[in-house]
Structure formats: structure tokens, C-alpha cells
Amino acid sequence: MSTVALIPAAGRGERLGMGLPKAFVDLAGQSMLHHCVQGVLSSGVVDRVVISVPVDLVDQVRSEFPESTVVAGGSNRSDSVKAALLAAPSDSEVVLVHDAARCLTPASLFADVVDAVRSGASAVVPALPVVDTIKSVDPTGIVTGTVDRASLRAVQTPQGFDYSVLKAAYAAAATDFTDDAGLIESQGIDVQTIPGDPMAFKITTAWDLNLATWLLTDRAHA
Ligand code: C5P
């Protein structure tokens, strides 16, 4: 069963504030994208990788990853995923969509997601329970309520899909979603959760980047 991994890496990364697209920020001597592609390939469960990047970086990334397909991303994440999906082999059976910013994701999580899709789920997301108490607030910051966290989950990537289900969902999509499972849910298709992994955290802020650097370097020498 052939599996393709789509890596949306075309975000501008403004919240990280490093002055260059997030996936190209250095993390312990390599770009986040490099760590991410290494992680995907070392999982051993992916046959093909398609990366979407800012249009001005397509040539550079093609020469860095000659074994991968590299396409120009769009102005939002959904457009970047859609561009990668259009470039995926049409005989793919399982699709993983994996944020470049979750570049420390362990190999076992890729395998678990692929296994769940192969076992019959149309859409699979790794998810972690929410540990903090969650409050809703009004525009002035006054708390308006406490949300019951028991049924809440923080979802990660890789998210896994039956190729034909994701392809049809994107063909019918009329709006943007912050993750691909959201698109699938909006079309009334069940999304299965499996246990996530703390190491699949998304690097969004300078704090996250410091944590990832520590996990890759200082910790290894401790
Ligand atoms: O901004 P955020 O961290 O939510 O982005 C998640 C992933 O989507 C990142 O890997 C980012 O590069 C990617 N993305 C993209 N194209 C965009 C916006 C985000 O590929 N236009």
C-alpha cells in the first residue's frame, strides 16, 4: 500500500519572529524542514514525500531534497496542502499530512497513524488530553466561563487519510481549515483519534524553538 507524506512548509512564521519562513529557521545546525524530512523518511512507512514551500524557495529546496517533489505553497495552510496533494502520485493509498514545524515527531507516531488508516479509518489524528484548565474570556480579558476539558483534545500531525477521501474533500472544500481533519469533519466523515506524542509539539514561538534546541543538543550531552 503506497503512502505519501505531504509537508506544508510555506508558512511565513511571523509568530516565531526570526525574519525568515519558519521551516527554514536553523535548529541545532539544520533547518526545521531538514529535521522534518529526515524524521518522515526514517519512519520507514513513507514511499514518497511532497513538500510545499514559499514560491521563491522552490528551486533551493528541490536541490536540497532531490528525492522529494517540491511545489509552491499558497497563502494559507489549506492552499499549501492542496498544492502538495495535487502533486502526489495518483495511485497513492494513504496520505499523511505533517507540519514542517513538528520536526521532532518520533518515527513510531508515523507508523501508528499509517496503521490506523490501513485498518480502515478514513481519517486519523494523533491527540493529547488537555491538561490545563481552559477558560473562555471576553474581549477585555474577563473570564466568562470554565470549559469542561474532559472531552477536549489537542491534535497534532501527522494526520493520516485515505487518499481518495482527502482528494475528494479538497475538491469540494469551500473554505480554509487550520488542519486537514477539520475539513474532513466538515463533510460529516468520522475522524479517529489515536494517542499523540509530546515530541510531536509544534514549534510556534521562540520558547518552542529553545525547547527543541535543548531536546536535540544539551539533553544529548547531559
Ligand atoms: O502557522 P502554523 O504554525 O499553524 O503552520 C502550520 C504548518 O503549515 C507549518 O509547517 C507551516 O509552514 C505550514 N503553512 C504552509 N502554508 C501557509 C501557512 C502555513 O505550508 N500559507
Coordinates of N, CA and C and ligand atoms in Angstrom, one line a residue:
M1 N 0.9 -1.2 0.0 CA 0.0 0.0 0.0 C 0.9 1.2 0.0
S2 N 0.8 2.1 -1.0 CA 1.8 3.2 -1.1 C 1.3 4.4 -0.2
T3 N 2.2 5.0 0.5 CA 2.0 6.1 1.4 C 2.8 7.3 1.0
V4 N 2.1 8.4 0.8 CA 2.7 9.7 0.5 C 2.6 10.6 1.7
A5 N 3.7 11.3 2.0 CA 3.7 12.3 3.1 C 3.7 13.7 2.5
L6 N 2.7 14.5 2.8 CA 2.7 15.9 2.3 C 3.2 16.8 3.5
I7 N 4.2 17.7 3.2 CA 4.7 18.5 4.2 C 4.5 20.0 3.9
P8 N 3.5 20.6 4.5 CA 3.3 22.0 4.2 C 4.4 22.8 5.0
A9 N 5.2 23.5 4.2 CA 6.3 24.3 4.8 C 6.4 25.7 4.2
A10 N 5.2 26.2 3.9 CA 5.2 27.5 3.2 C 4.8 28.6 4.1
G11 N 4.7 28.4 5.4 CA 4.2 29.4 6.3 C 5.3 30.5 6.5
R12 N 4.9 31.7 6.8 CA 5.9 32.8 7.0 C 6.5 32.8 8.4
G13 N 5.8 32.1 9.3 CA 6.4 32.0 10.7 C 6.5 33.3 11.4
E14 N 5.5 34.2 11.3 CA 5.7 35.5 11.9 C 5.7 35.4 13.4
R15 N 5.0 34.5 14.0 CA 5.0 34.4 15.5 C 6.3 34.0 16.0
L16 N 7.2 33.3 15.2 CA 8.5 33.0 15.7 C 9.4 34.2 15.6
G17 N 9.1 35.1 14.7 CA 9.9 36.4 14.7 C 11.4 36.2 14.3
M18 N 11.7 35.3 13.4 CA 13.1 35.1 13.1 C 13.5 35.7 11.7
G19 N 12.4 36.3 11.1 CA 12.7 37.1 9.8 C 12.9 36.2 8.6
L20 N 12.6 34.9 8.7 CA 12.6 34.0 7.6 C 11.5 33.0 7.8
P21 N 11.0 32.3 6.7 CA 10.0 31.3 6.8 C 10.3 30.3 7.9
K22 N 9.4 29.9 8.7 CA 9.7 29.1 9.9 C 10.4 27.8 9.6
A23 N 10.0 27.1 8.5 CA 10.6 25.8 8.2 C 12.0 25.9 7.8
F24 N 12.5 27.1 7.6 CA 13.9 27.3 7.2 C 14.8 27.9 8.3
V25 N 14.2 28.1 9.5 CA 14.9 28.5 10.6 C 15.8 27.4 11.1
D26 N 17.0 27.8 11.5 CA 18.0 26.8 12.0 C 17.6 26.2 13.3
L27 N 17.8 24.9 13.4 CA 17.5 24.2 14.7 C 18.7 23.2 14.8
A28 N 19.6 23.6 15.7 CA 20.8 22.7 16.0 C 21.6 22.4 14.8
G29 N 21.7 23.4 13.9 CA 22.6 23.2 12.7 C 22.0 22.8 11.4
Q30 N 20.7 22.5 11.5 CA 19.9 22.1 10.2 C 18.6 22.9 10.3
S31 N 18.0 23.0 9.1 CA 16.7 23.7 9.1 C 15.6 22.8 9.7
M32 N 14.5 23.4 10.2 CA 13.4 22.6 10.7 C 13.0 21.6 9.6
L33 N 12.9 22.1 8.4 CA 12.4 21.3 7.3 C 13.3 20.0 7.1
H34 N 14.6 20.3 7.2 CA 15.6 19.1 7.1 C 15.3 18.1 8.2
H35 N 15.1 18.5 9.4 CA 14.8 17.6 10.5 C 13.5 16.9 10.2
C36 N 12.5 17.6 9.7 CA 11.2 17.1 9.4 C 11.3 16.0 8.4
V37 N 12.0 16.3 7.2 CA 12.0 15.3 6.1 C 12.8 14.0 6.6
Q38 N 13.9 14.3 7.4 CA 14.6 13.1 8.0 C 13.7 12.3 8.8
G39 N 12.9 12.9 9.6 CA 12.0 12.2 10.5 C 11.0 11.3 9.7
V40 N 10.4 12.0 8.7 CA 9.4 11.3 7.9 C 10.1 10.0 7.2
L41 N 11.3 10.2 6.6 CA 11.9 9.1 5.9 C 12.4 8.0 6.8
S42 N 12.9 8.5 8.0 CA 13.4 7.4 8.9 C 12.3 6.6 9.5
S43 N 11.0 7.0 9.4 CA 9.9 6.2 9.9 C 9.8 4.9 9.2
G44 N 10.3 4.9 7.9 CA 10.2 3.6 7.1 C 8.8 3.3 6.6
V45 N 7.8 4.2 6.8 CA 6.5 3.8 6.4 C 6.0 4.7 5.2
V46 N 6.9 5.6 4.7 CA 6.5 6.6 3.7 C 7.3 6.3 2.4
D47 N 6.6 6.2 1.3 CA 7.2 5.9 0.0 C 7.6 7.2 -0.8
R48 N 6.8 8.3 -0.5 CA 7.1 9.5 -1.3 C 6.8 10.7 -0.5
V49 N 7.6 11.8 -0.7 CA 7.4 13.0 0.1 C 7.2 14.1 -0.9
V50 N 6.1 14.9 -0.6 CA 5.8 16.1 -1.4 C 5.9 17.3 -0.4
I51 N 6.7 18.3 -0.7 CA 6.9 19.5 0.2 C 6.3 20.7 -0.5
S52 N 5.5 21.5 0.2 CA 5.1 22.8 -0.3 C 5.9 23.9 0.4
V53 N 6.5 24.8 -0.3 CA 7.4 25.9 0.3 C 7.0 27.2 -0.4
P54 N 7.5 28.3 0.2 CA 7.3 29.6 -0.4 C 7.8 29.6 -1.9
V55 N 7.1 30.3 -2.8 CA 7.4 30.2 -4.2 C 8.9 30.5 -4.5
D56 N 9.5 31.5 -3.8 CA 10.8 31.9 -4.0 C 11.9 30.9 -3.5
L57 N 11.4 29.9 -2.8 CA 12.4 28.9 -2.3 C 12.3 27.5 -3.0
V58 N 11.4 27.4 -4.0 CA 11.2 26.1 -4.6 C 12.5 25.5 -5.2
D59 N 13.3 26.3 -5.9 CA 14.5 25.8 -6.6 C 15.5 25.3 -5.5
Q60 N 15.7 26.2 -4.5 CA 16.6 25.8 -3.4 C 16.2 24.5 -2.8
V61 N 15.0 24.3 -2.5 CA 14.5 23.1 -1.8 C 14.6 21.9 -2.7
R62 N 14.3 22.1 -4.0 CA 14.5 21.0 -4.9 C 15.9 20.5 -4.9
S63 N 16.9 21.4 -4.9 CA 18.2 20.9 -4.9 C 18.6 20.3 -3.6
E64 N 18.0 20.7 -2.5 CA 18.4 20.1 -1.2 C 17.7 18.8 -1.0
F65 N 16.5 18.6 -1.6 CA 15.8 17.3 -1.4 C 15.5 16.7 -2.8
P66 N 16.5 16.2 -3.5 CA 16.2 15.8 -4.9 C 15.3 14.6 -5.0
E67 N 15.2 13.8 -3.9 CA 14.3 12.6 -3.9 C 12.8 13.0 -3.7
S68 N 12.6 14.2 -3.3 CA 11.2 14.7 -3.0 C 10.6 15.5 -4.1
T69 N 9.3 15.6 -4.1 CA 8.6 16.5 -5.0 C 8.4 17.8 -4.3
V70 N 8.8 19.0 -4.9 CA 8.7 20.3 -4.2 C 7.8 21.2 -5.1
V71 N 6.8 21.8 -4.4 CA 5.8 22.6 -5.1 C 5.7 24.0 -4.3
A72 N 5.2 25.0 -5.0 CA 4.9 26.3 -4.4 C 3.7 26.1 -3.5
G73 N 3.8 26.6 -2.3 CA 2.6 26.6 -1.4 C 1.7 27.8 -1.7
G74 N 0.7 28.0 -0.8 CA -0.3 29.0 -1.0 C -0.3 30.0 0.1
S75 N -1.3 30.9 0.2 CA -1.3 32.0 1.2 C -1.8 31.5 2.5
N76 N -2.5 30.3 2.5 CA -2.8 29.8 3.8 C -2.5 28.3 3.8
R77 N -2.6 27.6 5.0 CA -2.1 26.2 5.1 C -2.9 25.3 4.1
S78 N -4.3 25.5 4.1 CA -5.1 24.7 3.2 C -4.6 24.7 1.8
D79 N -4.3 25.9 1.3 CA -3.8 26.0 -0.1 C -2.5 25.3 -0.3
S80 N -1.6 25.4 0.7 CA -0.3 24.7 0.6 C -0.5 23.2 0.6
V81 N -1.4 22.7 1.4 CA -1.7 21.2 1.4 C -2.3 20.8 0.1
K82 N -3.2 21.6 -0.4 CA -3.9 21.3 -1.7 C -2.9 21.2 -2.8
A83 N -1.9 22.1 -2.8 CA -0.9 22.1 -3.9 C -0.1 20.9 -3.8
A84 N 0.3 20.4 -2.6 CA 1.1 19.2 -2.4 C 0.2 18.0 -2.8
L85 N -1.0 18.0 -2.4 CA -1.9 16.9 -2.8 C -2.0 16.7 -4.3
L86 N -2.1 17.8 -5.0 CA -2.3 17.7 -6.4 C -1.0 17.1 -7.1
A87 N 0.1 17.3 -6.4 CA 1.4 16.7 -6.9 C 1.7 15.3 -6.4
A88 N 0.8 14.8 -5.6 CA 1.1 13.4 -5.0 C 0.8 12.4 -6.1
P89 N 1.5 11.2 -6.1 CA 1.2 10.2 -7.1 C -0.3 9.8 -7.0
S90 N -0.9 9.7 -8.1 CA -2.4 9.4 -8.2 C -2.7 8.0 -7.8
D91 N -1.7 7.1 -7.6 CA -2.0 5.8 -7.1 C -1.7 5.6 -5.6
S92 N -1.6 6.8 -5.0 CA -1.3 6.7 -3.5 C -2.6 6.1 -2.8
E93 N -2.3 5.4 -1.7 CA -3.5 4.9 -1.0 C -3.6 5.5 0.4
V94 N -2.5 5.8 1.0 CA -2.5 6.5 2.3 C -1.8 7.9 2.2
V95 N -2.4 8.9 2.7 CA -1.8 10.2 2.7 C -1.5 10.7 4.2
L96 N -0.3 11.1 4.4 CA 0.0 11.7 5.7 C 0.2 13.2 5.4
V97 N -0.4 14.1 6.3 CA -0.1 15.5 6.2 C 0.6 15.9 7.5
H98 N 1.8 16.4 7.3 CA 2.6 16.6 8.5 C 3.3 18.0 8.5
D99 N 3.0 18.8 9.5 CA 3.6 20.2 9.6 C 5.1 20.1 9.7
A100 N 5.8 20.9 8.9 CA 7.2 21.0 9.0 C 7.6 21.5 10.4
A101 N 6.7 22.2 11.0 CA 7.0 22.8 12.4 C 7.0 21.7 13.5
R102 N 6.6 20.5 13.2 CA 6.5 19.4 14.2 C 7.7 18.5 13.8
C103 N 8.9 19.0 13.8 CA 10.0 18.3 13.3 C 10.7 17.3 14.2
L104 N 10.2 17.2 15.4 CA 10.8 16.2 16.3 C 9.9 15.0 16.5
T105 N 8.9 14.9 15.7 CA 7.9 13.8 15.8 C 8.6 12.4 15.7
P106 N 8.4 11.5 16.6 CA 9.1 10.2 16.6 C 8.5 9.3 15.5
A107 N 9.4 8.4 15.0 CA 9.1 7.5 13.9 C 7.8 6.7 14.3
S108 N 7.7 6.3 15.5 CA 6.6 5.5 15.9 C 5.2 6.1 15.7
L109 N 5.1 7.5 15.7 CA 3.8 8.1 15.5 C 3.4 8.0 14.1
F110 N 4.4 8.1 13.1 CA 4.0 8.0 11.7 C 3.5 6.6 11.5
A111 N 4.2 5.6 12.1 CA 3.7 4.2 11.9 C 2.4 4.0 12.5
D112 N 2.1 4.5 13.7 CA 0.8 4.3 14.3 C -0.3 4.9 13.5
V113 N -0.1 6.1 12.9 CA -1.1 6.8 12.1 C -1.4 5.9 10.8
V114 N -0.3 5.5 10.1 CA -0.5 4.7 8.9 C -1.2 3.4 9.2
D115 N -0.9 2.8 10.3 CA -1.5 1.5 10.7 C -3.0 1.7 10.9
A116 N -3.4 2.9 11.6 CA -4.8 3.1 11.8 C -5.6 3.4 10.5
V117 N -5.0 4.0 9.5 CA -5.6 4.2 8.2 C -5.7 2.9 7.5
R118 N -4.7 2.1 7.6 CA -4.7 0.8 6.9 C -5.7 -0.1 7.5
S119 N -6.0 0.1 8.8 CA -7.0 -0.7 9.5 C -8.4 -0.3 9.2
G120 N -8.6 0.7 8.4 CA -9.9 1.1 7.9 C -10.5 2.5 8.2
A121 N -9.7 3.2 9.0 CA -10.2 4.6 9.3 C -10.0 5.5 8.1
S122 N -10.9 6.4 7.7 CA -10.7 7.3 6.6 C -9.8 8.4 7.0
A123 N -9.9 8.8 8.3 CA -9.1 10.0 8.8 C -8.6 9.7 10.2
V124 N -7.4 10.0 10.5 CA -6.8 9.6 11.8 C -5.9 10.8 12.3
V125 N -6.2 11.2 13.5 CA -5.3 12.3 14.1 C -4.7 11.9 15.4
P126 N -3.4 12.2 15.7 CA -2.9 12.0 17.0 C -3.4 13.1 17.9
A127 N -3.8 12.7 19.1 CA -4.4 13.7 20.0 C -3.9 13.5 21.4
L128 N -3.7 14.6 22.2 CA -3.3 14.5 23.6 C -4.4 15.1 24.4
P129 N -4.7 14.6 25.6 CA -5.6 15.2 26.5 C -5.2 16.7 26.9
V130 N -6.1 17.5 27.2 CA -5.8 18.9 27.6 C -5.5 18.9 29.1
V131 N -4.4 19.3 29.5 CA -4.0 19.2 31.0 C -4.4 20.5 31.7
D132 N -4.3 21.6 31.1 CA -4.6 22.9 31.7 C -6.1 23.1 31.9
T133 N -6.5 23.9 32.9 CA -7.9 24.3 33.0 C -8.1 25.3 31.9
I134 N -9.2 25.2 31.1 CA -9.5 26.1 30.0 C -10.6 27.1 30.3
K135 N -10.3 28.4 30.2 CA -11.3 29.4 30.4 C -11.7 30.1 29.1
S136 N -12.9 30.5 29.0 CA -13.3 31.4 27.9 C -13.3 32.8 28.5
V137 N -12.9 33.8 27.7 CA -12.8 35.2 28.2 C -13.5 36.1 27.2
D138 N -13.9 37.3 27.7 CA -14.5 38.3 26.8 C -13.3 39.2 26.2
P139 N -13.7 40.2 25.3 CA -12.6 40.9 24.7 C -11.7 41.7 25.7
T140 N -12.2 42.0 26.9 CA -11.4 42.7 27.9 C -10.6 41.8 28.8
G141 N -10.7 40.5 28.6 CA -9.9 39.5 29.4 C -10.6 39.0 30.6
I142 N -11.9 39.4 30.8 CA -12.6 38.9 31.9 C -13.1 37.5 31.6
V143 N -12.9 36.6 32.6 CA -13.3 35.2 32.4 C -14.9 35.1 32.3
T144 N -15.3 34.4 31.2 CA -16.8 34.2 31.1 C -17.2 32.8 31.4
G145 N -16.3 31.9 31.6 CA -16.7 30.5 31.9 C -15.5 29.6 31.9
T146 N -15.7 28.4 32.5 CA -14.7 27.4 32.5 C -15.2 26.2 31.6
V147 N -14.4 25.9 30.7 CA -14.8 24.9 29.7 C -14.4 23.5 30.3
D148 N -15.4 22.5 30.1 CA -15.1 21.2 30.6 C -14.0 20.5 29.7
R149 N -12.9 20.3 30.3 CA -11.7 19.8 29.5 C -11.8 18.3 29.2
A150 N -12.7 17.6 29.9 CA -12.7 16.1 29.7 C -12.9 15.7 28.3
S151 N -13.6 16.4 27.5 CA -13.9 16.0 26.2 C -13.0 16.7 25.2
L152 N -12.0 17.5 25.6 CA -11.2 18.3 24.7 C -9.9 17.5 24.4
R153 N -9.4 17.6 23.2 CA -8.1 17.1 22.9 C -7.3 18.1 22.1
A154 N -6.0 18.1 22.3 CA -5.1 18.9 21.4 C -4.6 18.0 20.3
V155 N -4.8 18.4 19.1 CA -4.4 17.4 18.0 C -3.1 17.9 17.3
Q156 N -2.5 16.9 16.8 CA -1.1 17.1 16.2 C -1.1 16.6 14.8
T157 N 0.1 16.6 14.2 CA 0.3 15.9 13.0 C 1.4 14.9 13.2
P158 N 1.6 13.8 12.4 CA 1.0 13.6 11.1 C -0.5 13.2 11.3
Q159 N -1.3 13.8 10.4 CA -2.7 13.3 10.3 C -2.8 12.4 9.0
G160 N -3.5 11.3 9.2 CA -3.5 10.3 8.1 C -4.9 10.2 7.5
F161 N -4.9 9.9 6.1 CA -6.2 9.9 5.4 C -6.1 8.8 4.3
D162 N -7.3 8.3 4.1 CA -7.4 7.5 2.8 C -7.3 8.5 1.7
Y163 N -6.4 8.2 0.7 CA -6.1 9.2 -0.3 C -7.3 9.7 -1.1
S164 N -8.2 8.7 -1.4 CA -9.4 9.2 -2.2 C -10.3 10.0 -1.4
V165 N -10.4 9.8 -0.1 CA -11.3 10.6 0.8 C -10.7 12.0 0.9
L166 N -9.4 12.1 1.1 CA -8.8 13.5 1.2 C -8.9 14.3 -0.1
K167 N -8.7 13.5 -1.2 CA -8.7 14.2 -2.5 C -10.1 14.7 -2.8
A168 N -11.1 13.9 -2.5 CA -12.5 14.4 -2.8 C -12.9 15.5 -1.8
A169 N -12.4 15.5 -0.6 CA -12.7 16.5 0.4 C -12.1 17.9 -0.1
Y170 N -10.8 17.8 -0.5 CA -10.2 19.1 -1.0 C -10.9 19.6 -2.3
A171 N -11.3 18.7 -3.1 CA -12.0 19.1 -4.4 C -13.3 19.8 -4.0
A172 N -13.9 19.4 -2.9 CA -15.2 20.0 -2.6 C -15.1 21.2 -1.6
A173 N -13.9 21.4 -1.1 CA -13.7 22.4 0.0 C -14.0 23.8 -0.5
A174 N -14.8 24.5 0.4 CA -15.2 25.9 0.0 C -14.5 26.9 0.9
T175 N -13.8 26.5 2.0 CA -13.2 27.4 2.9 C -11.9 26.8 3.4
D176 N -11.2 27.6 4.3 CA -9.9 27.2 4.8 C -10.1 26.5 6.1
F177 N -9.2 25.6 6.5 CA -9.2 25.0 7.8 C -7.8 25.0 8.4
T178 N -7.7 25.0 9.7 CA -6.4 25.1 10.3 C -5.7 23.7 10.4
D179 N -6.5 22.6 10.2 CA -5.9 21.3 10.0 C -6.8 20.5 9.0
D180 N -6.3 19.4 8.5 CA -7.0 18.7 7.4 C -8.2 17.9 8.0
A181 N -8.0 17.5 9.3 CA -9.1 16.8 9.9 C -10.4 17.7 10.0
G182 N -10.1 19.0 10.1 CA -11.3 19.9 10.2 C -12.1 19.9 8.9
L183 N -11.4 19.8 7.8 CA -12.1 19.7 6.5 C -12.9 18.4 6.4
I184 N -12.3 17.3 6.9 CA -13.0 16.0 6.8 C -14.2 16.1 7.7
E185 N -14.1 16.6 8.9 CA -15.2 16.7 9.9 C -16.3 17.5 9.2
S186 N -16.0 18.6 8.6 CA -17.0 19.5 8.0 C -17.8 18.8 6.9
Q187 N -17.3 17.7 6.4 CA -18.0 16.9 5.4 C -18.7 15.7 6.0
G188 N -18.8 15.7 7.4 CA -19.6 14.6 8.0 C -18.9 13.3 8.1
I189 N -17.6 13.2 7.8 CA -16.8 12.0 7.8 C -16.2 11.8 9.2
D190 N -16.2 10.6 9.8 CA -15.6 10.4 11.1 C -14.1 10.6 11.1
V191 N -13.6 11.2 12.1 CA -12.1 11.3 12.3 C -11.8 10.6 13.5
Q192 N -10.9 9.6 13.4 CA -10.5 8.7 14.5 C -9.3 9.3 15.2
T193 N -9.3 9.4 16.6 CA -8.1 9.9 17.3 C -7.3 8.6 17.7
I194 N -6.0 8.8 17.8 CA -5.1 7.8 18.4 C -4.2 8.6 19.4
P195 N -3.5 7.9 20.3 CA -2.7 8.7 21.2 C -1.6 9.5 20.5
G196 N -1.5 10.8 20.9 CA -0.4 11.6 20.3 C 0.9 11.4 21.1
D197 N 1.9 12.3 20.8 CA 3.2 12.2 21.5 C 3.7 13.6 21.8
P198 N 4.1 13.8 23.0 CA 4.6 15.2 23.3 C 5.7 15.7 22.4
M199 N 6.5 14.8 21.9 CA 7.6 15.2 21.0 C 7.1 15.7 19.6
A200 N 5.8 15.5 19.4 CA 5.3 16.0 18.1 C 4.8 17.4 18.3
F201 N 5.2 18.1 19.3 CA 4.8 19.5 19.5 C 5.2 20.4 18.3
K202 N 4.4 21.4 18.1 CA 4.6 22.4 17.0 C 5.5 23.5 17.5
I203 N 6.5 23.8 16.7 CA 7.4 25.0 17.0 C 6.7 26.2 16.5
T204 N 6.2 27.0 17.4 CA 5.5 28.2 17.0 C 6.2 29.5 17.5
T205 N 6.6 29.4 18.8 CA 7.2 30.6 19.4 C 8.7 30.4 19.7
A206 N 9.4 31.5 20.1 CA 10.8 31.3 20.4 C 11.0 30.3 21.6
W207 N 10.1 30.3 22.5 CA 10.2 29.3 23.6 C 10.2 27.9 23.0
D208 N 9.3 27.6 22.0 CA 9.3 26.2 21.4 C 10.6 25.9 20.8
L209 N 11.2 26.9 20.1 CA 12.5 26.7 19.4 C 13.6 26.4 20.4
N210 N 13.6 27.1 21.5 CA 14.6 26.9 22.6 C 14.4 25.5 23.1
L211 N 13.2 25.1 23.3 CA 12.9 23.7 23.8 C 13.4 22.7 22.9
A212 N 13.1 22.9 21.6 CA 13.5 21.9 20.5 C 15.1 21.8 20.5
T213 N 15.7 23.0 20.6 CA 17.2 23.0 20.5 C 17.8 22.2 21.7
W214 N 17.2 22.5 22.9 CA 17.6 21.7 24.1 C 17.4 20.2 23.9
L215 N 16.3 19.9 23.4 CA 16.0 18.4 23.2 C 17.0 17.8 22.3
L216 N 17.5 18.5 21.3 CA 18.4 17.9 20.3 C 19.8 18.0 20.7
T217 N 20.2 19.0 21.5 CA 21.6 19.2 21.8 C 22.0 19.0 23.3
D218 N 21.6 19.9 24.1 CA 22.0 19.9 25.5 C 21.6 18.6 26.2
R219 N 20.4 18.1 25.9 CA 19.9 16.9 26.5 C 20.8 15.7 26.1
A220 N 21.2 15.7 24.8 CA 22.0 14.6 24.3 C 23.3 14.5 25.1
H221 N 23.8 15.7 25.5 CA 25.1 15.7 26.2 C 25.0 15.7 27.7
A222 N 23.8 15.6 28.2 CA 23.6 15.7 29.7 C 24.1 14.4 30.3
Ligands
C5P1 O1 1.3 28.8 11.1 P1 1.3 27.3 11.6 O2 2.4 27.0 12.6 O3 -0.1 26.9 12.1 O4 1.6 26.4 10.3 C1 1.5 25.0 10.4 C2 2.3 24.5 9.2 O5 1.6 24.9 8.0 C3 3.7 24.9 9.1 O6 4.5 23.8 8.8 C4 3.7 26.0 8.0 O7 4.9 26.1 7.3 C5 2.6 25.5 7.1 N1 1.9 26.5 6.3 C6 2.0 26.5 4.9 N2 1.5 27.5 4.1 C7 0.9 28.5 4.7 C8 0.8 28.6 6.1 C9 1.3 27.6 6.9 O8 2.5 25.5 4.4 N3 0.5 29.5 3.9

